[in-house]
Amino acid sequence: MLEICAIASGSNGNCYYIGNKKDAILVDAGISCKQILLRMKEKELDSAKLKAVFISHEHSDHLRGARVLAKRLHVPVYITAKTYNAAYKNLRPDYPRFFEPASEINIGEFAVYPFLKNHDAVEPCSFRIEYAGKNIGVFTDIGEACENVQFHLEKCDALFLETNYDEKMLWEGRYPYILKRRIASAYGHLSNNQAFQLLDNHAGDHLECVFLSHLSKENNSPEIAFKEIQALETRFKVKLTSRYEAGEVIQIKI
């Protein structure tokens, strides 16, 4: 059985847990080590099972806690060399393990498939994690759904998918115009409507659950994001994530 959980999800920090009976990995560590471990304990997720942390890109809301977490738990941090070099020096893990996009990385019984995506970072990656024939996707910080995203989404049984902003809230909101353009660009973030279109066109019949992830505090709300995707609940479960606490732990049967 697989357990998955959004430890944190939002522009203030991101961290996603995927684990089985023996091993677990984190995708991103964008909140403090203290908060990651506290939230895992609250959800009865055993930090002793952690075997690796994977970093999607260099922005601090995905990297902030990785260095301290790696030291405390003696776990490797997998990161691309370009991402490592682009990160703030005080956030770089001490003993990184560099990976190449479009490779396969084996962690215990997990196979991790990183792939390039569109975002305003030097070498941004999303991840598909496979175990015993089941696939979990962590797809956030996506300017637009490129062919890589579409290909890997079609394989997923469960998915953390970005629903960052509501288009009306963004364009009528208080952000400067240049920032609005950056968010809505092909190298920014995925809107609620873009996420709906992506799921509607590319979700496979085996997709069981989608977690709406990386919601903006200023340009979205959980209620608006859920309402946008709700029509697809006849095909799979739709769950919300939180920027303030760990979300629901979902079990995926093998």
PDB file of C-alpha atoms in Angstrom:
ATOM      1  CA  MET A   1       0.000   0.000   0.000  1.00  0.00           C
ATOM      2  CA  LEU A   2       1.111   3.552  -0.769  1.00  0.00           C
ATOM      3  CA  GLU A   3       0.518   6.570   1.450  1.00  0.00           C
ATOM      4  CA  ILE A   4       0.640  10.084   0.033  1.00  0.00           C
ATOM      5  CA  CYS A   5       0.241  13.441   1.736  1.00  0.00           C
ATOM      6  CA  ALA A   6       0.804  17.132   1.064  1.00  0.00           C
ATOM      7  CA  ILE A   7       2.912  18.190   4.050  1.00  0.00           C
ATOM      8  CA  ALA A   8       2.740  21.779   2.790  1.00  0.00           C
ATOM      9  CA  SER A   9       1.402  23.273  -0.424  1.00  0.00           C
ATOM     10  CA  GLY A  10       1.334  26.926  -1.395  1.00  0.00           C
ATOM     11  CA  SER A  11       3.477  29.875  -2.379  1.00  0.00           C
ATOM     12  CA  ASN A  12       4.803  29.946   1.208  1.00  0.00           C
ATOM     13  CA  GLY A  13       6.214  26.421   0.993  1.00  0.00           C
ATOM     14  CA  ASN A  14       5.815  23.015  -0.626  1.00  0.00           C
ATOM     15  CA  CYS A  15       6.545  19.473   0.521  1.00  0.00           C
ATOM     16  CA  TYR A  16       4.943  16.213  -0.650  1.00  0.00           C
ATOM     17  CA  TYR A  17       5.251  12.757   0.939  1.00  0.00           C
ATOM     18  CA  ILE A  18       5.103   9.406  -0.859  1.00  0.00           C
ATOM     19  CA  GLY A  19       5.735   6.279   1.196  1.00  0.00           C
ATOM     20  CA  ASN A  20       5.209   2.520   1.474  1.00  0.00           C
ATOM     21  CA  LYS A  21       5.722   0.182   4.439  1.00  0.00           C
ATOM     22  CA  LYS A  22       9.528   0.402   4.294  1.00  0.00           C
ATOM     23  CA  ASP A  23      10.591   3.533   2.447  1.00  0.00           C
ATOM     24  CA  ALA A  24       9.473   7.085   1.804  1.00  0.00           C
ATOM     25  CA  ILE A  25      10.580  10.090  -0.203  1.00  0.00           C
ATOM     26  CA  LEU A  26       9.778  13.784  -0.146  1.00  0.00           C
ATOM     27  CA  VAL A  27       9.362  15.947  -3.192  1.00  0.00           C
ATOM     28  CA  ASP A  28      10.517  19.431  -2.199  1.00  0.00           C
ATOM     29  CA  ALA A  29      11.281  20.737   1.277  1.00  0.00           C
ATOM     30  CA  GLY A  30      10.093  24.323   1.123  1.00  0.00           C
ATOM     31  CA  ILE A  31       9.239  24.784   4.797  1.00  0.00           C
ATOM     32  CA  SER A  32      11.533  24.436   7.790  1.00  0.00           C
ATOM     33  CA  CYS A  33      12.882  21.062   8.844  1.00  0.00           C
ATOM     34  CA  LYS A  34      11.128  21.546  12.197  1.00  0.00           C
ATOM     35  CA  GLN A  35       7.758  22.041  10.510  1.00  0.00           C
ATOM     36  CA  ILE A  36       8.231  19.118   8.134  1.00  0.00           C
ATOM     37  CA  LEU A  37       8.983  16.729  10.979  1.00  0.00           C
ATOM     38  CA  LEU A  38       6.202  18.128  13.171  1.00  0.00           C
ATOM     39  CA  ARG A  39       3.591  17.794  10.443  1.00  0.00           C
ATOM     40  CA  MET A  40       4.736  14.288   9.571  1.00  0.00           C
ATOM     41  CA  LYS A  41       4.457  13.273  13.227  1.00  0.00           C
ATOM     42  CA  GLU A  42       0.954  14.745  13.443  1.00  0.00           C
ATOM     43  CA  LYS A  43      -0.065  12.533  10.517  1.00  0.00           C
ATOM     44  CA  GLU A  44       1.749   9.485  11.934  1.00  0.00           C
ATOM     45  CA  LEU A  45       4.182   9.410   9.026  1.00  0.00           C
ATOM     46  CA  ASP A  46       7.484   7.898  10.143  1.00  0.00           C
ATOM     47  CA  SER A  47      10.438  10.145   9.310  1.00  0.00           C
ATOM     48  CA  ALA A  48      12.796   7.180   9.871  1.00  0.00           C
ATOM     49  CA  LYS A  49      11.517   5.757   6.579  1.00  0.00           C
ATOM     50  CA  LEU A  50      12.710   8.760   4.562  1.00  0.00           C
ATOM     51  CA  LYS A  51      15.344   7.718   2.048  1.00  0.00           C
ATOM     52  CA  ALA A  52      15.590  10.791  -0.197  1.00  0.00           C
ATOM     53  CA  VAL A  53      14.436  14.342  -0.842  1.00  0.00           C
ATOM     54  CA  PHE A  54      13.919  15.479  -4.435  1.00  0.00           C
ATOM     55  CA  ILE A  55      14.075  19.179  -5.305  1.00  0.00           C
ATOM     56  CA  SER A  56      12.083  20.489  -8.255  1.00  0.00           C
ATOM     57  CA  HIS A  57      13.799  23.863  -8.664  1.00  0.00           C
ATOM     58  CA  GLU A  58      15.757  26.538  -6.827  1.00  0.00           C
ATOM     59  CA  HIS A  59      12.968  28.802  -5.543  1.00  0.00           C
ATOM     60  CA  SER A  60      13.026  28.948  -1.755  1.00  0.00           C
ATOM     61  CA  ASP A  61       9.429  27.768  -1.306  1.00  0.00           C
ATOM     62  CA  HIS A  62      10.658  24.390  -2.595  1.00  0.00           C
ATOM     63  CA  LEU A  63      14.143  24.253  -1.069  1.00  0.00           C
ATOM     64  CA  ARG A  64      14.106  26.130   2.250  1.00  0.00           C
ATOM     65  CA  GLY A  65      14.260  23.169   4.637  1.00  0.00           C
ATOM     66  CA  ALA A  66      16.249  20.670   2.588  1.00  0.00           C
ATOM     67  CA  ARG A  67      19.725  21.385   3.921  1.00  0.00           C
ATOM     68  CA  VAL A  68      18.825  21.057   7.613  1.00  0.00           C
ATOM     69  CA  LEU A  69      16.527  18.086   6.994  1.00  0.00           C
ATOM     70  CA  ALA A  70      19.267  16.221   5.147  1.00  0.00           C
ATOM     71  CA  LYS A  71      21.729  16.834   7.975  1.00  0.00           C
ATOM     72  CA  ARG A  72      19.325  15.815  10.707  1.00  0.00           C
ATOM     73  CA  LEU A  73      18.038  12.634   9.067  1.00  0.00           C
ATOM     74  CA  HIS A  74      21.169  11.768   7.056  1.00  0.00           C
ATOM     75  CA  VAL A  75      19.206  11.505   3.823  1.00  0.00           C
ATOM     76  CA  PRO A  76      20.463  12.483   0.360  1.00  0.00           C
ATOM     77  CA  VAL A  77      19.050  15.447  -1.529  1.00  0.00           C
ATOM     78  CA  TYR A  78      18.555  14.836  -5.242  1.00  0.00           C
ATOM     79  CA  ILE A  79      18.850  18.003  -7.301  1.00  0.00           C
ATOM     80  CA  THR A  80      20.081  18.933 -10.761  1.00  0.00           C
ATOM     81  CA  ALA A  81      23.500  20.584 -10.945  1.00  0.00           C
ATOM     82  CA  LYS A  82      22.032  23.699 -12.574  1.00  0.00           C
ATOM     83  CA  THR A  83      19.415  24.014  -9.844  1.00  0.00           C
ATOM     84  CA  TYR A  84      22.047  23.556  -7.137  1.00  0.00           C
ATOM     85  CA  ASN A  85      24.252  26.270  -8.615  1.00  0.00           C
ATOM     86  CA  ALA A  86      21.311  28.663  -9.000  1.00  0.00           C
ATOM     87  CA  ALA A  87      20.127  28.267  -5.396  1.00  0.00           C
ATOM     88  CA  TYR A  88      21.110  30.663  -2.628  1.00  0.00           C
ATOM     89  CA  LYS A  89      24.333  29.358  -1.079  1.00  0.00           C
ATOM     90  CA  ASN A  90      22.838  29.075   2.404  1.00  0.00           C
ATOM     91  CA  LEU A  91      20.082  26.807   1.039  1.00  0.00           C
ATOM     92  CA  ARG A  92      22.310  24.409  -0.880  1.00  0.00           C
ATOM     93  CA  PRO A  93      22.500  20.918   0.637  1.00  0.00           C
ATOM     94  CA  ASP A  94      25.998  19.905   1.714  1.00  0.00           C
ATOM     95  CA  TYR A  95      26.180  16.580  -0.116  1.00  0.00           C
ATOM     96  CA  PRO A  96      23.857  16.762  -3.118  1.00  0.00           C
ATOM     97  CA  ARG A  97      23.243  13.911  -5.490  1.00  0.00           C
ATOM     98  CA  PHE A  98      22.903  15.299  -8.958  1.00  0.00           C
ATOM     99  CA  PHE A  99      20.423  13.833 -11.404  1.00  0.00           C
ATOM    100  CA  GLU A 100      19.613  14.435 -15.034  1.00  0.00           C
ATOM    101  CA  PRO A 101      16.063  15.131 -16.219  1.00  0.00           C
ATOM    102  CA  ALA A 102      14.489  12.269 -18.178  1.00  0.00           C
ATOM    103  CA  SER A 103      16.428   9.709 -16.110  1.00  0.00           C
ATOM    104  CA  GLU A 104      15.272   6.949 -13.772  1.00  0.00           C
ATOM    105  CA  ILE A 105      16.355   7.057 -10.135  1.00  0.00           C
ATOM    106  CA  ASN A 106      15.775   4.051  -7.904  1.00  0.00           C
ATOM    107  CA  ILE A 107      15.143   4.646  -4.202  1.00  0.00           C
ATOM    108  CA  GLY A 108      14.375   1.368  -2.456  1.00  0.00           C
ATOM    109  CA  GLU A 109      11.427  -0.041  -4.386  1.00  0.00           C
ATOM    110  CA  PHE A 110      10.511   3.344  -5.844  1.00  0.00           C
ATOM    111  CA  ALA A 111      11.401   4.416  -9.375  1.00  0.00           C
ATOM    112  CA  VAL A 112      11.483   8.197  -9.687  1.00  0.00           C
ATOM    113  CA  TYR A 113      11.137   9.837 -13.100  1.00  0.00           C
ATOM    114  CA  PRO A 114      12.077  13.529 -13.218  1.00  0.00           C
ATOM    115  CA  PHE A 115      11.152  15.504 -16.310  1.00  0.00           C
ATOM    116  CA  LEU A 116      11.515  19.066 -17.521  1.00  0.00           C
ATOM    117  CA  LYS A 117       8.580  21.482 -17.417  1.00  0.00           C
ATOM    118  CA  ASN A 118       7.902  25.146 -18.179  1.00  0.00           C
ATOM    119  CA  HIS A 119       8.679  27.466 -15.266  1.00  0.00           C
ATOM    120  CA  ASP A 120      10.911  30.488 -14.709  1.00  0.00           C
ATOM    121  CA  ALA A 121      13.792  28.556 -13.159  1.00  0.00           C
ATOM    122  CA  VAL A 122      17.069  27.288 -14.599  1.00  0.00           C
ATOM    123  CA  GLU A 123      16.143  23.594 -14.909  1.00  0.00           C
ATOM    124  CA  PRO A 124      12.702  23.012 -13.370  1.00  0.00           C
ATOM    125  CA  CYS A 125      11.510  19.434 -13.002  1.00  0.00           C
ATOM    126  CA  SER A 126       8.367  17.642 -11.980  1.00  0.00           C
ATOM    127  CA  PHE A 127       8.313  14.037 -10.816  1.00  0.00           C
ATOM    128  CA  ARG A 128       6.429  10.811 -11.375  1.00  0.00           C
ATOM    129  CA  ILE A 129       7.042   8.156  -8.724  1.00  0.00           C
ATOM    130  CA  GLU A 130       6.279   4.516  -9.516  1.00  0.00           C
ATOM    131  CA  TYR A 131       5.851   1.681  -7.051  1.00  0.00           C
ATOM    132  CA  ALA A 132       4.328  -1.771  -7.684  1.00  0.00           C
ATOM    133  CA  GLY A 133       2.637  -0.590 -10.853  1.00  0.00           C
ATOM    134  CA  LYS A 134       1.119   2.544  -9.281  1.00  0.00           C
ATOM    135  CA  ASN A 135       2.198   6.041 -10.277  1.00  0.00           C
ATOM    136  CA  ILE A 136       2.087   9.233  -8.210  1.00  0.00           C
ATOM    137  CA  GLY A 137       2.685  12.626  -9.833  1.00  0.00           C
ATOM    138  CA  VAL A 138       3.894  15.867  -8.273  1.00  0.00           C
ATOM    139  CA  PHE A 139       3.216  18.545 -10.871  1.00  0.00           C
ATOM    140  CA  THR A 140       3.381  22.116  -9.558  1.00  0.00           C
ATOM    141  CA  ASP A 141       4.948  25.373 -10.778  1.00  0.00           C
ATOM    142  CA  ILE A 142       3.882  24.778 -14.369  1.00  0.00           C
ATOM    143  CA  GLY A 143       3.479  27.702 -16.747  1.00  0.00           C
ATOM    144  CA  GLU A 144       1.691  25.568 -19.287  1.00  0.00           C
ATOM    145  CA  ALA A 145       1.066  21.861 -19.702  1.00  0.00           C
ATOM    146  CA  CYS A 146       3.807  20.833 -22.110  1.00  0.00           C
ATOM    147  CA  GLU A 147       3.998  17.387 -23.724  1.00  0.00           C
ATOM    148  CA  ASN A 148       6.135  16.082 -20.849  1.00  0.00           C
ATOM    149  CA  VAL A 149       3.424  16.957 -18.325  1.00  0.00           C
ATOM    150  CA  GLN A 150       0.708  15.447 -20.494  1.00  0.00           C
ATOM    151  CA  PHE A 151       2.661  12.224 -21.042  1.00  0.00           C
ATOM    152  CA  HIS A 152       3.412  11.608 -17.367  1.00  0.00           C
ATOM    153  CA  LEU A 153      -0.039  12.665 -16.156  1.00  0.00           C
ATOM    154  CA  GLU A 154      -1.665  10.017 -18.337  1.00  0.00           C
ATOM    155  CA  LYS A 155       0.207   7.357 -16.328  1.00  0.00           C
ATOM    156  CA  CYS A 156      -0.798   8.646 -12.880  1.00  0.00           C
ATOM    157  CA  ASP A 157      -3.027   6.893 -10.349  1.00  0.00           C
ATOM    158  CA  ALA A 158      -2.857   9.886  -7.993  1.00  0.00           C
ATOM    159  CA  LEU A 159      -1.619  13.390  -8.555  1.00  0.00           C
ATOM    160  CA  PHE A 160      -0.637  16.619  -6.826  1.00  0.00           C
ATOM    161  CA  LEU A 161      -1.537  19.178  -9.492  1.00  0.00           C
ATOM    162  CA  GLU A 162      -1.090  22.928  -9.408  1.00  0.00           C
ATOM    163  CA  THR A 163      -4.209  25.093  -9.345  1.00  0.00           C
ATOM    164  CA  ASN A 164      -2.397  28.300  -8.532  1.00  0.00           C
ATOM    165  CA  TYR A 165      -4.746  31.112  -9.476  1.00  0.00           C
ATOM    166  CA  ASP A 166      -8.200  32.135 -10.546  1.00  0.00           C
ATOM    167  CA  GLU A 167      -7.856  34.226 -13.687  1.00  0.00           C
ATOM    168  CA  LYS A 168     -10.439  36.840 -12.635  1.00  0.00           C
ATOM    169  CA  MET A 169      -8.896  37.248  -9.184  1.00  0.00           C
ATOM    170  CA  LEU A 170      -5.404  37.586 -10.661  1.00  0.00           C
ATOM    171  CA  TRP A 171      -6.203  40.240 -13.262  1.00  0.00           C
ATOM    172  CA  GLU A 172      -8.479  42.245 -10.957  1.00  0.00           C
ATOM    173  CA  GLY A 173      -6.136  41.923  -7.976  1.00  0.00           C
ATOM    174  CA  ARG A 174      -3.543  44.243  -6.465  1.00  0.00           C
ATOM    175  CA  TYR A 175      -0.396  42.696  -7.943  1.00  0.00           C
ATOM    176  CA  PRO A 176       1.711  44.878 -10.258  1.00  0.00           C
ATOM    177  CA  TYR A 177       0.994  44.241 -13.929  1.00  0.00           C
ATOM    178  CA  ILE A 178       4.469  42.810 -14.587  1.00  0.00           C
ATOM    179  CA  LEU A 179       3.964  40.223 -11.841  1.00  0.00           C
ATOM    180  CA  LYS A 180       0.523  39.318 -13.175  1.00  0.00           C
ATOM    181  CA  ARG A 181       2.066  38.747 -16.604  1.00  0.00           C
ATOM    182  CA  ARG A 182       4.774  36.560 -15.089  1.00  0.00           C
ATOM    183  CA  ILE A 183       2.252  34.394 -13.201  1.00  0.00           C
ATOM    184  CA  ALA A 184      -0.016  33.947 -16.235  1.00  0.00           C
ATOM    185  CA  SER A 185       2.828  33.369 -18.696  1.00  0.00           C
ATOM    186  CA  ALA A 186       3.928  30.071 -20.228  1.00  0.00           C
ATOM    187  CA  TYR A 187       6.718  30.009 -17.608  1.00  0.00           C
ATOM    188  CA  GLY A 188       4.632  31.008 -14.600  1.00  0.00           C
ATOM    189  CA  HIS A 189       1.881  29.007 -12.946  1.00  0.00           C
ATOM    190  CA  LEU A 190      -1.145  26.930 -13.887  1.00  0.00           C
ATOM    191  CA  SER A 191      -4.590  28.479 -13.413  1.00  0.00           C
ATOM    192  CA  ASN A 192      -7.652  26.638 -12.153  1.00  0.00           C
ATOM    193  CA  ASN A 193      -9.086  26.538 -15.651  1.00  0.00           C
ATOM    194  CA  GLN A 194      -5.843  25.314 -17.210  1.00  0.00           C
ATOM    195  CA  ALA A 195      -5.713  22.523 -14.624  1.00  0.00           C
ATOM    196  CA  PHE A 196      -9.292  21.563 -15.471  1.00  0.00           C
ATOM    197  CA  GLN A 197      -8.511  21.395 -19.190  1.00  0.00           C
ATOM    198  CA  LEU A 198      -5.373  19.353 -18.562  1.00  0.00           C
ATOM    199  CA  LEU A 199      -7.234  16.835 -16.400  1.00  0.00           C
ATOM    200  CA  ASP A 200     -10.241  16.669 -18.684  1.00  0.00           C
ATOM    201  CA  ASN A 201      -8.064  15.896 -21.708  1.00  0.00           C
ATOM    202  CA  HIS A 202      -5.303  13.737 -20.230  1.00  0.00           C
ATOM    203  CA  ALA A 203      -6.438  12.010 -17.027  1.00  0.00           C
ATOM    204  CA  GLY A 204      -6.477   8.244 -17.510  1.00  0.00           C
ATOM    205  CA  ASP A 205      -9.333   5.985 -16.445  1.00  0.00           C
ATOM    206  CA  HIS A 206      -7.119   4.668 -13.623  1.00  0.00           C
ATOM    207  CA  LEU A 207      -6.643   8.100 -11.990  1.00  0.00           C
ATOM    208  CA  GLU A 208      -8.067   7.782  -8.466  1.00  0.00           C
ATOM    209  CA  CYS A 209      -7.359  11.095  -6.760  1.00  0.00           C
ATOM    210  CA  VAL A 210      -6.176  14.628  -7.535  1.00  0.00           C
ATOM    211  CA  PHE A 211      -4.882  17.017  -4.879  1.00  0.00           C
ATOM    212  CA  LEU A 212      -5.359  20.678  -5.831  1.00  0.00           C
ATOM    213  CA  SER A 213      -1.954  22.142  -4.991  1.00  0.00           C
ATOM    214  CA  HIS A 214       0.143  25.314  -4.756  1.00  0.00           C
ATOM    215  CA  LEU A 215      -2.858  27.639  -4.397  1.00  0.00           C
ATOM    216  CA  SER A 216      -2.090  31.344  -4.258  1.00  0.00           C
ATOM    217  CA  LYS A 217      -3.236  33.090  -1.091  1.00  0.00           C
ATOM    218  CA  GLU A 218      -3.991  36.336  -2.926  1.00  0.00           C
ATOM    219  CA  ASN A 219      -5.276  35.114  -6.301  1.00  0.00           C
ATOM    220  CA  ASN A 220      -7.246  31.997  -5.442  1.00  0.00           C
ATOM    221  CA  SER A 221      -9.208  30.299  -2.699  1.00  0.00           C
ATOM    222  CA  PRO A 222      -9.782  26.625  -1.871  1.00  0.00           C
ATOM    223  CA  GLU A 223     -13.507  27.078  -2.551  1.00  0.00           C
ATOM    224  CA  ILE A 224     -12.977  28.618  -5.988  1.00  0.00           C
ATOM    225  CA  ALA A 225     -10.364  26.057  -7.022  1.00  0.00           C
ATOM    226  CA  PHE A 226     -12.540  23.144  -5.898  1.00  0.00           C
ATOM    227  CA  LYS A 227     -15.588  24.531  -7.682  1.00  0.00           C
ATOM    228  CA  GLU A 228     -13.586  24.793 -10.924  1.00  0.00           C
ATOM    229  CA  ILE A 229     -12.493  21.132 -10.823  1.00  0.00           C
ATOM    230  CA  GLN A 230     -15.599  19.695  -9.142  1.00  0.00           C
ATOM    231  CA  ALA A 231     -17.255  18.661 -12.415  1.00  0.00           C
ATOM    232  CA  LEU A 232     -14.556  15.989 -12.809  1.00  0.00           C
ATOM    233  CA  GLU A 233     -15.434  14.249  -9.540  1.00  0.00           C
ATOM    234  CA  THR A 234     -17.410  11.683 -11.490  1.00  0.00           C
ATOM    235  CA  ARG A 235     -14.038  10.433 -12.763  1.00  0.00           C
ATOM    236  CA  PHE A 236     -11.789  10.732  -9.684  1.00  0.00           C
ATOM    237  CA  LYS A 237     -11.697  12.152  -6.157  1.00  0.00           C
ATOM    238  CA  VAL A 238     -10.734  15.800  -5.773  1.00  0.00           C
ATOM    239  CA  LYS A 239      -8.919  16.839  -2.580  1.00  0.00           C
ATOM    240  CA  LEU A 240      -7.644  20.170  -1.297  1.00  0.00           C
ATOM    241  CA  THR A 241      -4.211  20.860   0.168  1.00  0.00           C
ATOM    242  CA  SER A 242      -3.237  23.483   2.733  1.00  0.00           C
ATOM    243  CA  ARG A 243      -0.472  26.015   3.172  1.00  0.00           C
ATOM    244  CA  TYR A 244      -0.911  25.917   6.963  1.00  0.00           C
ATOM    245  CA  GLU A 245      -0.974  22.221   7.855  1.00  0.00           C
ATOM    246  CA  ALA A 246      -0.432  18.765   6.450  1.00  0.00           C
ATOM    247  CA  GLY A 247      -3.371  17.511   4.432  1.00  0.00           C
ATOM    248  CA  GLU A 248      -5.240  14.240   4.437  1.00  0.00           C
ATOM    249  CA  VAL A 249      -3.190  11.051   4.132  1.00  0.00           C
ATOM    250  CA  ILE A 250      -4.557   9.011   1.233  1.00  0.00           C
ATOM    251  CA  GLN A 251      -3.843   5.325   0.827  1.00  0.00           C
ATOM    252  CA  ILE A 252      -3.450   3.884  -2.655  1.00  0.00           C
ATOM    253  CA  LYS A 253      -4.068   0.160  -2.785  1.00  0.00           C
ATOM    254  CA  ILE A 254      -1.546  -1.939  -4.679  1.00  0.00           C
TER     255      ILE A 254
END
